[in-house]
Amino acid sequence: LQQAFGYTQEDIKFLMSPMAANGEEAIGSMGNDSPLAVLSDKNKPLYSYFKQLFAQVTNPPIDPIREAIVMSLVSFIGPKPNLLDINQVNPPLRLEVSQPVLDAADMAKLHNIAAHTQGKFSSTVLDITYPLAWGSEGVEARLASLCAQAVDAIKGGHNILIISDRAVAPGRVAIQMLLAMSAIHQHLIREGLRTSVGLVVETGTAREVHHFAVLAGYGAEAVHPWLAMDTIAAMHKDLPGDLSSKKAVANYVKAIGKGLSKIMSKMGVSTYMSYCGAQLFEAIGLNSETVSKYFTGTPSRVEGLGVFEIAEEAFRRHKAAFGNDPVLATMLDAGGEYAWRTRGEEHMWTPDAIAKLQHSTRSNNFSTYKEYAQLINDQSKRLMTLRGLFEFKVDPAKAIPIDEVESASAIVKRFATGAMSLGSISTEAHATLAVAMNRIGGKSNTGEGGEDQRRYRNELKGIAIKQGETLASVIGSDVVEVDIPLKAGDSLRSKIKQVASGR
């Protein structure tokens, strides 16, 4: 089942285990050098095709830790009252949950909610699996059938719909949950029935915080990640701290909650109820026809997969999971999303490129550096980024003589480094960037952290750097781990200065 829903060794080791052990997401470094989902050779979950919009510069619009008092993960499940009817005497009842991640006990209550509430609530399950024999071409008909079932269920008196992929079996493949969830959500909006019902997702696909965020963005009022919880319960003895399975699952739920607050805060949203159905995402690599029909209103500037290709990715995963591949018989796929792995995801920073860079810098070998540069410059041919899809159109007949254009020395004067703060790199790297840009006449940017006053104190006094001086001799050996030789006339001052005095 883990293979059928796309689990990898990395998912369990780097994502789920830390959450179950510590009650929070693991901390990792910034940057992702793996391909966009639409350009990857791997079968990616549909969640990976969506990126949340961003309203953050340095600090988030809301700090979910320091301003926790305004954050809320409370969710209401069920029909919504008419906001325009101020005289409504008996508004519809709704179920309140303190946070949107439900466990097995919660789901058992939801499945039997009619008995618990004397018929005030009634739930039914929408099974999003379909026969494997239909192939990926069967997805569109199944989605239409699900939408019709949802309408019939509401008209039949049900006010909670549980969208489930639990019925996955060797002969039954599941539609990708996000596609099914959003298709039903959008169809009910078009039919004017969305406020008459609550949507709860019961899925084996959701395992990391982003998955829960996208499901919420497209209408899920609550999510039961049944396979993730079963996985954590099964491996609780391998986690540090001698945790019970119940405690490990509770930690995982807590971590997802913290992660959702973090994600919501990046767009200035403080409550889950406001985030639910807000669709604060952009699709990258889905065609406009699919987005218009199943993710209505979502920006999609880069075309790509259609509904049949989305189904094909799930279909391939399913066939591999229940197939006879000896490699997958006893273990999950390596993954390779977060670190380079054999048979894993592609990366722009390959072991070969890193080795050549290290060798060239440590031995000051320019020929090895050129080999490294060639690897980096040619990697666009691997089509891992959008810019790699572009090609310069060169027409020799329109070539401009080199003596009619600016010289390289004049062009580089327009160069400016990125605003990287001192604390984000190192003293040596920060100073080296300033020296290099001053030598070519460009501009370096201090970033918001500013720069050490010792770097320009003597320069302000008219004392120039002399041949033979080093970075350590100018700013002090106490702050320099790797010394850098300087030339006469060098300057350590950054042309563009930013200081975070406001904070």
Short mmCIF file of C-alpha atoms in Angstrom, two decimals:
data_model
loop_
_atom_site.label_atom_id
_atom_site.label_comp_id
_atom_site.label_asym_id
_atom_site.label_seq_id
_atom_site.Cartn_x
_atom_site.Cartn_y
_atom_site.Cartn_z
CA LEU A 1 0.00 0.00 0.00
CA GLN A 2 2.85 2.40 0.77
CA GLN A 3 4.21 1.82 -2.73
CA ALA A 4 0.77 2.25 -4.30
CA PHE A 5 0.47 5.68 -2.67
CA GLY A 6 4.00 6.75 -3.63
CA TYR A 7 5.80 6.45 -0.30
CA THR A 8 9.60 6.51 -0.42
CA GLN A 9 12.33 5.72 2.08
CA GLU A 10 12.99 9.46 2.38
CA ASP A 11 9.37 10.18 3.29
CA ILE A 12 9.66 7.90 6.29
CA LYS A 13 13.24 8.75 7.31
CA PHE A 14 13.38 12.52 6.76
CA LEU A 15 9.74 13.61 7.08
CA MET A 16 7.54 11.29 9.08
CA SER A 17 10.00 9.91 11.65
CA PRO A 18 11.09 13.33 12.99
CA MET A 19 7.46 14.45 13.21
CA ALA A 20 6.44 11.32 15.10
CA ALA A 21 9.46 11.52 17.42
CA ASN A 22 9.54 15.26 18.17
CA GLY A 23 6.13 16.69 17.37
CA GLU A 24 7.53 19.05 14.74
CA GLU A 25 8.96 19.00 11.24
CA ALA A 26 12.64 18.27 10.73
CA ILE A 27 14.76 21.34 9.97
CA GLY A 28 16.55 21.31 6.64
CA SER A 29 18.62 23.73 4.61
CA MET A 30 17.13 25.99 1.97
CA GLY A 31 17.11 25.29 -1.73
CA ASN A 32 15.87 22.49 -3.97
CA ASP A 33 17.94 21.43 -6.96
CA SER A 34 15.63 18.63 -8.10
CA PRO A 35 13.39 19.10 -11.17
CA LEU A 36 9.92 20.56 -11.16
CA ALA A 37 7.32 17.79 -10.93
CA VAL A 38 6.28 18.26 -14.56
CA LEU A 39 9.90 17.86 -15.73
CA SER A 40 10.73 14.89 -13.50
CA ASP A 41 11.17 11.37 -14.87
CA LYS A 42 9.59 10.03 -11.66
CA ASN A 43 5.87 9.59 -10.98
CA LYS A 44 5.13 12.53 -8.71
CA PRO A 45 2.10 13.01 -6.45
CA LEU A 46 -0.31 15.64 -7.75
CA TYR A 47 0.40 17.79 -4.67
CA SER A 48 3.87 18.49 -6.11
CA TYR A 49 2.37 20.38 -9.05
CA PHE A 50 1.01 23.07 -6.72
CA LYS A 51 3.01 25.88 -5.10
CA GLN A 52 1.49 28.17 -2.50
CA LEU A 53 1.49 31.88 -3.23
CA PHE A 54 3.78 33.89 -0.99
CA ALA A 55 3.43 37.24 0.77
CA GLN A 56 6.63 37.11 2.82
CA VAL A 57 9.82 39.15 2.54
CA THR A 58 11.92 38.33 5.59
CA ASN A 59 9.40 38.06 8.39
CA PRO A 60 6.07 36.35 7.62
CA PRO A 61 2.91 38.50 7.53
CA ILE A 62 1.92 36.69 10.72
CA ASP A 63 4.42 35.05 13.05
CA PRO A 64 2.69 31.75 13.94
CA ILE A 65 4.91 31.31 17.02
CA ARG A 66 5.03 34.78 18.60
CA GLU A 67 1.50 35.63 17.46
CA ALA A 68 0.00 32.23 18.23
CA ILE A 69 -2.89 33.94 20.00
CA VAL A 70 -4.41 34.90 16.62
CA MET A 71 -3.81 31.49 15.00
CA SER A 72 -6.52 28.83 15.00
CA LEU A 73 -6.73 25.35 13.48
CA VAL A 74 -10.36 24.88 14.53
CA SER A 75 -12.46 23.48 11.70
CA PHE A 76 -16.22 23.09 11.37
CA ILE A 77 -17.56 20.08 9.47
CA GLY A 78 -21.02 20.13 7.96
CA PRO A 79 -23.48 22.50 6.27
CA LYS A 80 -22.79 26.22 6.53
CA PRO A 81 -25.37 28.82 7.58
CA ASN A 82 -26.56 31.49 5.15
CA LEU A 83 -24.49 34.57 5.98
CA LEU A 84 -27.04 36.83 4.29
CA ASP A 85 -29.99 35.57 6.33
CA ILE A 86 -29.59 37.49 9.59
CA ASN A 87 -33.01 36.35 10.78
CA GLN A 88 -32.29 32.65 10.39
CA VAL A 89 -33.99 31.03 13.37
CA ASN A 90 -32.49 27.55 13.26
CA PRO A 91 -29.07 27.71 11.58
CA PRO A 92 -27.61 24.33 10.61
CA LEU A 93 -25.55 22.50 13.19
CA ARG A 94 -21.88 21.90 12.48
CA LEU A 95 -19.28 19.63 14.05
CA GLU A 96 -16.34 21.45 15.61
CA VAL A 97 -12.88 19.85 15.68
CA SER A 98 -9.93 21.50 17.42
CA GLN A 99 -7.64 20.77 14.47
CA PRO A 100 -8.25 19.25 11.02
CA VAL A 101 -6.17 16.04 11.25
CA LEU A 102 -8.44 13.21 12.41
CA ASP A 103 -7.35 9.87 13.86
CA ALA A 104 -8.99 6.45 13.53
CA ALA A 105 -11.25 7.01 16.55
CA ASP A 106 -12.50 10.30 15.09
CA MET A 107 -13.25 8.61 11.77
CA ALA A 108 -15.14 5.78 13.47
CA LYS A 109 -17.40 8.41 15.05
CA LEU A 110 -17.87 10.19 11.71
CA HIS A 111 -18.82 6.97 9.93
CA ASN A 112 -21.53 6.43 12.57
CA ILE A 113 -22.36 10.08 13.18
CA ALA A 114 -26.10 9.58 12.63
CA ALA A 115 -26.30 7.27 15.64
CA HIS A 116 -24.27 9.66 17.81
CA THR A 117 -26.39 12.72 16.94
CA GLN A 118 -29.92 11.30 16.71
CA GLY A 119 -29.91 11.81 12.96
CA LYS A 120 -28.92 15.49 13.00
CA PHE A 121 -25.84 14.53 10.97
CA SER A 122 -25.60 11.86 8.31
CA SER A 123 -22.40 10.76 6.57
CA THR A 124 -21.71 8.65 3.52
CA VAL A 125 -18.53 7.44 1.83
CA LEU A 126 -17.53 8.31 -1.73
CA ASP A 127 -15.09 5.65 -2.91
CA ILE A 128 -12.62 7.18 -5.38
CA THR A 129 -11.18 3.86 -6.59
CA TYR A 130 -12.14 2.22 -9.88
CA PRO A 131 -11.30 -1.06 -11.66
CA LEU A 132 -7.70 -1.34 -12.86
CA ALA A 133 -9.01 -2.79 -16.12
CA TRP A 134 -10.43 0.62 -17.06
CA GLY A 135 -6.91 2.00 -17.37
CA SER A 136 -6.01 5.66 -16.99
CA GLU A 137 -8.66 6.50 -19.60
CA GLY A 138 -11.37 5.60 -17.10
CA VAL A 139 -10.57 8.48 -14.76
CA GLU A 140 -12.78 11.09 -16.42
CA ALA A 141 -15.88 8.92 -16.34
CA ARG A 142 -15.18 7.99 -12.71
CA LEU A 143 -14.79 11.65 -11.72
CA ALA A 144 -18.11 12.49 -13.38
CA SER A 145 -19.70 9.58 -11.53
CA LEU A 146 -18.27 10.76 -8.19
CA CYS A 147 -19.61 14.27 -8.73
CA ALA A 148 -23.05 12.88 -9.51
CA GLN A 149 -22.90 10.62 -6.43
CA ALA A 150 -22.04 13.64 -4.27
CA VAL A 151 -25.08 15.57 -5.54
CA ASP A 152 -27.36 12.55 -5.03
CA ALA A 153 -26.01 12.03 -1.49
CA ILE A 154 -26.78 15.64 -0.53
CA LYS A 155 -30.26 15.47 -2.02
CA GLY A 156 -30.73 12.20 -0.15
CA GLY A 157 -30.17 13.91 3.19
CA HIS A 158 -26.45 13.37 3.85
CA ASN A 159 -24.59 16.42 5.14
CA ILE A 160 -21.08 14.96 5.54
CA LEU A 161 -19.27 13.33 2.61
CA ILE A 162 -16.22 11.17 3.36
CA ILE A 163 -14.03 10.99 0.26
CA SER A 164 -12.00 7.80 0.65
CA ASP A 165 -9.30 5.81 -1.15
CA ARG A 166 -9.21 2.97 1.41
CA ALA A 167 -10.63 0.48 -1.10
CA VAL A 168 -7.36 0.32 -3.03
CA ALA A 169 -6.55 -3.28 -3.94
CA PRO A 170 -4.55 -5.10 -6.64
CA GLY A 171 -7.56 -4.85 -8.94
CA ARG A 172 -8.69 -1.33 -7.95
CA VAL A 173 -6.67 1.86 -8.49
CA ALA A 174 -7.36 5.14 -6.71
CA ILE A 175 -7.79 8.49 -8.43
CA GLN A 176 -5.26 10.92 -7.01
CA MET A 177 -7.00 12.28 -3.91
CA LEU A 178 -6.38 15.95 -4.65
CA LEU A 179 -7.96 15.57 -8.09
CA ALA A 180 -11.03 13.77 -6.75
CA MET A 181 -11.39 16.13 -3.79
CA SER A 182 -11.18 19.29 -5.88
CA ALA A 183 -13.41 17.89 -8.63
CA ILE A 184 -16.20 17.21 -6.12
CA HIS A 185 -15.64 20.55 -4.36
CA GLN A 186 -15.80 22.54 -7.62
CA HIS A 187 -18.81 20.60 -8.92
CA LEU A 188 -20.79 21.26 -5.74
CA ILE A 189 -19.95 24.97 -5.98
CA ARG A 190 -21.26 25.06 -9.55
CA GLU A 191 -24.42 23.22 -8.45
CA GLY A 192 -24.95 25.60 -5.53
CA LEU A 193 -24.69 22.77 -2.99
CA ARG A 194 -21.24 23.25 -1.45
CA THR A 195 -22.56 25.01 1.66
CA SER A 196 -25.00 22.14 2.26
CA VAL A 197 -22.31 19.62 3.11
CA GLY A 198 -18.97 19.07 4.83
CA LEU A 199 -16.12 17.34 2.99
CA VAL A 200 -13.78 15.02 4.90
CA VAL A 201 -10.84 13.29 3.22
CA GLU A 202 -9.74 9.77 4.16
CA THR A 203 -6.52 9.17 2.25
CA GLY A 204 -3.34 7.18 2.06
CA THR A 205 -1.54 9.84 0.02
CA ALA A 206 -1.22 12.66 2.56
CA ARG A 207 1.94 12.39 4.64
CA GLU A 208 3.78 15.72 4.64
CA VAL A 209 2.49 19.15 5.64
CA HIS A 210 2.25 20.45 2.06
CA HIS A 211 -0.17 17.64 1.19
CA PHE A 212 -2.54 18.66 3.99
CA ALA A 213 -2.25 22.33 3.01
CA VAL A 214 -3.22 21.69 -0.62
CA LEU A 215 -6.15 19.48 0.39
CA ALA A 216 -7.33 22.24 2.73
CA GLY A 217 -6.90 24.86 0.03
CA TYR A 218 -9.23 22.91 -2.23
CA GLY A 219 -11.99 22.36 0.29
CA ALA A 220 -11.11 19.61 2.79
CA GLU A 221 -12.54 20.54 6.18
CA ALA A 222 -10.72 17.62 7.81
CA VAL A 223 -8.25 14.94 6.72
CA HIS A 224 -7.64 11.43 8.02
CA PRO A 225 -4.20 10.27 6.77
CA TRP A 226 -4.91 6.62 7.50
CA LEU A 227 -1.81 5.14 5.88
CA ALA A 228 0.56 7.69 7.44
CA MET A 229 -0.88 6.93 10.88
CA ASP A 230 -0.72 3.17 10.30
CA THR A 231 2.91 3.56 9.19
CA ILE A 232 3.86 5.55 12.29
CA ALA A 233 2.04 3.13 14.59
CA ALA A 234 3.94 0.23 13.00
CA MET A 235 7.37 1.84 13.38
CA HIS A 236 6.94 3.49 16.80
CA LYS A 237 9.40 1.07 18.44
CA ASP A 238 12.15 2.26 16.08
CA LEU A 239 11.72 5.89 17.13
CA PRO A 240 13.89 7.47 19.85
CA GLY A 241 12.35 8.06 23.26
CA ASP A 242 10.50 4.77 23.82
CA LEU A 243 7.23 6.18 22.47
CA SER A 244 3.95 4.32 22.41
CA SER A 245 2.17 4.08 19.07
CA LYS A 246 -0.54 6.42 20.39
CA LYS A 247 2.02 9.04 21.45
CA ALA A 248 3.89 8.79 18.12
CA VAL A 249 0.67 9.39 16.18
CA ALA A 250 -0.24 12.29 18.49
CA ASN A 251 3.20 13.83 17.87
CA TYR A 252 2.66 13.48 14.13
CA VAL A 253 -0.71 15.24 14.35
CA LYS A 254 0.88 18.00 16.43
CA ALA A 255 3.65 18.44 13.84
CA ILE A 256 1.14 18.70 10.99
CA GLY A 257 -0.75 21.35 12.96
CA LYS A 258 2.40 23.41 13.51
CA GLY A 259 3.27 23.06 9.85
CA LEU A 260 -0.17 24.20 8.72
CA SER A 261 0.07 27.29 10.93
CA LYS A 262 3.47 28.06 9.41
CA ILE A 263 2.17 27.68 5.85
CA MET A 264 -0.99 29.72 6.47
CA SER A 265 1.05 32.52 8.03
CA LYS A 266 3.08 32.97 4.85
CA MET A 267 -0.04 34.39 3.22
CA GLY A 268 -1.23 36.23 6.31
CA VAL A 269 -4.05 33.76 7.01
CA SER A 270 -4.61 33.15 10.71
CA THR A 271 -7.44 30.59 10.80
CA TYR A 272 -7.91 27.23 9.13
CA MET A 273 -11.53 28.12 8.34
CA SER A 274 -10.31 31.05 6.22
CA TYR A 275 -7.68 28.88 4.54
CA CYS A 276 -10.11 26.07 3.72
CA GLY A 277 -11.19 26.41 0.10
CA ALA A 278 -9.19 29.60 -0.42
CA GLN A 279 -7.10 28.05 -3.23
CA LEU A 280 -4.01 30.13 -2.46
CA PHE A 281 -1.95 28.07 -4.89
CA GLU A 282 -0.52 28.22 -8.37
CA ALA A 283 -0.41 25.14 -10.59
CA ILE A 284 2.86 24.52 -12.43
CA GLY A 285 2.74 21.95 -15.20
CA LEU A 286 -1.00 21.25 -15.53
CA ASN A 287 -2.85 22.15 -18.71
CA SER A 288 -5.46 24.90 -18.68
CA GLU A 289 -8.35 22.59 -19.59
CA THR A 290 -7.74 20.39 -16.53
CA VAL A 291 -7.21 23.37 -14.23
CA SER A 292 -10.31 25.14 -15.52
CA LYS A 293 -12.52 22.09 -14.95
CA TYR A 294 -11.13 20.56 -11.75
CA PHE A 295 -9.18 23.40 -10.08
CA THR A 296 -11.30 26.34 -11.24
CA GLY A 297 -9.76 29.74 -10.55
CA THR A 298 -6.22 28.47 -9.97
CA PRO A 299 -3.49 30.37 -11.87
CA SER A 300 -1.61 28.10 -14.29
CA ARG A 301 0.99 29.89 -16.38
CA VAL A 302 2.92 26.79 -17.45
CA GLU A 303 0.98 24.15 -19.38
CA GLY A 304 1.61 20.44 -18.94
CA LEU A 305 -0.29 17.36 -17.85
CA GLY A 306 -3.96 16.73 -18.47
CA VAL A 307 -6.33 14.59 -16.44
CA PHE A 308 -5.35 11.38 -18.25
CA GLU A 309 -1.63 11.94 -17.64
CA ILE A 310 -2.35 12.63 -13.96
CA ALA A 311 -4.22 9.33 -13.81
CA GLU A 312 -1.39 7.59 -15.65
CA GLU A 313 1.11 8.57 -12.94
CA ALA A 314 -1.14 6.99 -10.29
CA PHE A 315 -1.73 4.01 -12.58
CA ARG A 316 2.02 3.38 -12.99
CA ARG A 317 2.62 3.60 -9.24
CA HIS A 318 -0.20 1.14 -8.64
CA LYS A 319 1.08 -1.37 -11.19
CA ALA A 320 4.62 -1.15 -9.79
CA ALA A 321 3.35 -1.65 -6.23
CA PHE A 322 1.35 -4.77 -7.02
CA GLY A 323 3.71 -6.02 -9.74
CA ASN A 324 6.59 -8.48 -9.64
CA ASP A 325 9.58 -6.11 -9.58
CA PRO A 326 12.12 -7.84 -7.27
CA VAL A 327 13.67 -4.48 -6.32
CA LEU A 328 10.38 -3.27 -4.83
CA ALA A 329 9.47 -6.62 -3.28
CA THR A 330 11.10 -5.90 0.09
CA MET A 331 11.70 -2.15 0.17
CA LEU A 332 10.33 1.22 -0.83
CA ASP A 333 11.75 3.34 -3.62
CA ALA A 334 14.80 5.33 -2.45
CA GLY A 335 13.23 8.67 -3.31
CA GLY A 336 16.25 10.90 -3.75
CA GLU A 337 14.29 14.16 -3.42
CA TYR A 338 16.34 15.50 -0.52
CA ALA A 339 19.69 13.82 -1.17
CA TRP A 340 21.24 12.23 -4.26
CA ARG A 341 20.52 8.50 -4.46
CA THR A 342 21.25 5.80 -7.00
CA ARG A 343 18.03 5.24 -8.99
CA GLY A 344 16.66 8.31 -7.22
CA GLU A 345 15.54 11.74 -8.36
CA GLU A 346 17.82 13.81 -10.57
CA HIS A 347 19.73 16.72 -9.04
CA MET A 348 21.56 19.68 -10.54
CA TRP A 349 24.28 19.30 -7.91
CA THR A 350 25.63 15.85 -8.75
CA PRO A 351 28.39 14.03 -6.82
CA ASP A 352 30.65 14.45 -9.86
CA ALA A 353 30.09 18.22 -10.01
CA ILE A 354 30.69 18.66 -6.27
CA ALA A 355 33.87 16.54 -6.41
CA LYS A 356 35.30 18.60 -9.28
CA LEU A 357 34.46 21.88 -7.52
CA GLN A 358 36.13 20.72 -4.30
CA HIS A 359 39.19 19.40 -6.13
CA SER A 360 39.60 22.56 -8.22
CA THR A 361 39.39 24.91 -5.22
CA ARG A 362 41.57 22.85 -2.88
CA SER A 363 44.32 22.35 -5.46
CA ASN A 364 43.80 25.70 -7.26
CA ASN A 365 43.47 23.73 -10.50
CA PHE A 366 41.81 25.84 -13.21
CA SER A 367 41.50 22.98 -15.71
CA THR A 368 39.45 20.97 -13.18
CA TYR A 369 37.36 24.07 -12.53
CA LYS A 370 36.62 24.30 -16.26
CA GLU A 371 35.42 20.69 -16.18
CA TYR A 372 33.14 21.60 -13.28
CA ALA A 373 31.88 24.71 -15.11
CA GLN A 374 31.17 22.62 -18.20
CA LEU A 375 29.04 20.21 -16.14
CA ILE A 376 27.03 23.08 -14.65
CA ASN A 377 26.67 25.01 -17.91
CA ASP A 378 25.53 21.95 -19.86
CA GLN A 379 23.00 20.72 -17.33
CA SER A 380 20.21 22.76 -18.94
CA LYS A 381 20.19 20.03 -21.59
CA ARG A 382 18.82 17.69 -18.92
CA LEU A 383 15.61 19.77 -18.89
CA MET A 384 15.21 20.07 -15.13
CA THR A 385 14.16 23.72 -14.99
CA LEU A 386 11.93 26.04 -17.00
CA ARG A 387 14.94 28.06 -18.16
CA GLY A 388 16.43 24.83 -19.52
CA LEU A 389 13.55 24.65 -21.99
CA PHE A 390 14.64 27.88 -23.67
CA GLU A 391 17.15 28.03 -26.49
CA PHE A 392 18.83 31.08 -28.00
CA LYS A 393 18.00 31.53 -31.67
CA VAL A 394 21.29 32.39 -33.35
CA ASP A 395 21.28 33.81 -36.88
CA PRO A 396 24.87 34.21 -38.20
CA ALA A 397 23.59 36.66 -40.81
CA LYS A 398 22.55 39.05 -38.03
CA ALA A 399 25.75 38.74 -36.02
CA ILE A 400 27.12 42.04 -34.64
CA PRO A 401 30.90 42.60 -34.81
CA ILE A 402 32.44 42.36 -31.35
CA ASP A 403 34.05 45.79 -31.67
CA GLU A 404 30.59 47.37 -32.01
CA VAL A 405 29.39 46.20 -28.59
CA GLU A 406 30.51 47.08 -25.09
CA SER A 407 33.58 45.41 -23.73
CA ALA A 408 33.28 42.74 -21.04
CA SER A 409 34.93 45.09 -18.55
CA ALA A 410 32.19 47.66 -19.16
CA ILE A 411 29.35 45.14 -18.97
CA VAL A 412 30.42 43.67 -15.60
CA LYS A 413 30.13 47.10 -13.98
CA ARG A 414 26.37 46.51 -14.02
CA PHE A 415 26.71 43.28 -12.05
CA ALA A 416 25.41 43.16 -8.47
CA THR A 417 25.48 40.29 -6.01
CA GLY A 418 22.39 39.01 -4.26
CA ALA A 419 21.56 40.49 -0.86
CA MET A 420 22.95 37.64 1.24
CA SER A 421 23.32 38.54 4.90
CA LEU A 422 26.56 37.85 6.73
CA GLY A 423 24.88 35.26 8.92
CA SER A 424 23.53 33.32 5.95
CA ILE A 425 26.94 32.57 4.42
CA SER A 426 30.22 33.30 6.27
CA THR A 427 32.60 36.15 7.03
CA GLU A 428 35.05 34.91 4.41
CA ALA A 429 32.44 34.44 1.66
CA HIS A 430 30.77 37.78 2.41
CA ALA A 431 34.09 39.65 2.23
CA THR A 432 35.26 37.78 -0.87
CA LEU A 433 32.12 38.81 -2.75
CA ALA A 434 32.78 42.45 -1.85
CA VAL A 435 36.44 42.26 -2.93
CA ALA A 436 35.56 40.56 -6.22
CA MET A 437 32.83 43.04 -7.14
CA ASN A 438 35.05 46.01 -6.25
CA ARG A 439 37.83 44.64 -8.46
CA ILE A 440 35.56 44.41 -11.52
CA GLY A 441 33.67 47.62 -10.75
CA GLY A 442 30.38 45.95 -9.89
CA LYS A 443 28.33 46.22 -6.70
CA SER A 444 28.03 43.86 -3.76
CA ASN A 445 25.04 43.94 -1.43
CA THR A 446 25.51 43.50 2.31
CA GLY A 447 22.08 42.03 2.87
CA GLU A 448 20.00 43.09 5.87
CA GLY A 449 22.69 42.07 8.34
CA GLY A 450 25.04 44.87 7.29
CA GLU A 451 28.81 44.31 7.44
CA ASP A 452 31.62 44.39 9.99
CA GLN A 453 32.83 47.97 10.53
CA ARG A 454 36.43 46.74 10.66
CA ARG A 455 36.18 45.99 6.94
CA TYR A 456 36.11 49.68 6.03
CA ARG A 457 37.38 51.53 9.14
CA ASN A 458 40.92 52.06 7.77
CA GLU A 459 39.58 52.91 4.32
CA LEU A 460 37.53 55.75 5.81
CA LYS A 461 40.74 57.04 7.41
CA GLY A 462 42.46 57.01 4.01
CA ILE A 463 44.59 53.95 4.81
CA ALA A 464 44.53 51.70 1.76
CA ILE A 465 45.05 47.93 1.77
CA LYS A 466 48.65 47.07 0.87
CA GLN A 467 50.09 44.14 -1.07
CA GLY A 468 50.62 41.16 1.22
CA GLU A 469 47.80 41.97 3.62
CA THR A 470 45.12 39.37 4.26
CA LEU A 471 41.53 39.35 5.42
CA ALA A 472 42.62 38.31 8.90
CA SER A 473 45.15 41.13 9.19
CA VAL A 474 42.48 43.69 8.28
CA ILE A 475 39.49 42.56 10.34
CA GLY A 476 41.14 40.30 12.91
CA SER A 477 42.09 36.65 13.08
CA ASP A 478 39.41 36.04 15.74
CA VAL A 479 36.61 36.20 13.15
CA VAL A 480 38.37 34.52 10.22
CA GLU A 481 38.74 30.76 9.95
CA VAL A 482 40.12 30.59 6.40
CA ASP A 483 42.39 33.51 5.55
CA ILE A 484 42.20 35.21 2.15
CA PRO A 485 45.14 37.07 0.52
CA LEU A 486 44.42 40.61 -0.66
CA LYS A 487 45.96 42.83 -3.33
CA ALA A 488 47.08 46.43 -3.09
CA GLY A 489 44.11 48.75 -3.52
CA ASP A 490 41.48 46.12 -2.67
CA SER A 491 38.34 47.28 -0.88
CA LEU A 492 36.24 45.22 1.52
CA ARG A 493 33.33 47.67 1.46
CA SER A 494 30.00 46.69 -0.07
CA LYS A 495 28.53 49.30 -2.39
CA ILE A 496 24.91 48.52 -1.45
CA LYS A 497 24.18 48.58 2.26
CA GLN A 498 21.09 47.27 4.00
CA VAL A 499 20.75 47.31 7.77
CA ALA A 500 17.79 45.71 9.53
CA SER A 501 17.43 48.61 11.95
CA GLY A 502 13.65 48.29 11.89
CA ARG A 503 13.93 45.06 13.82
#
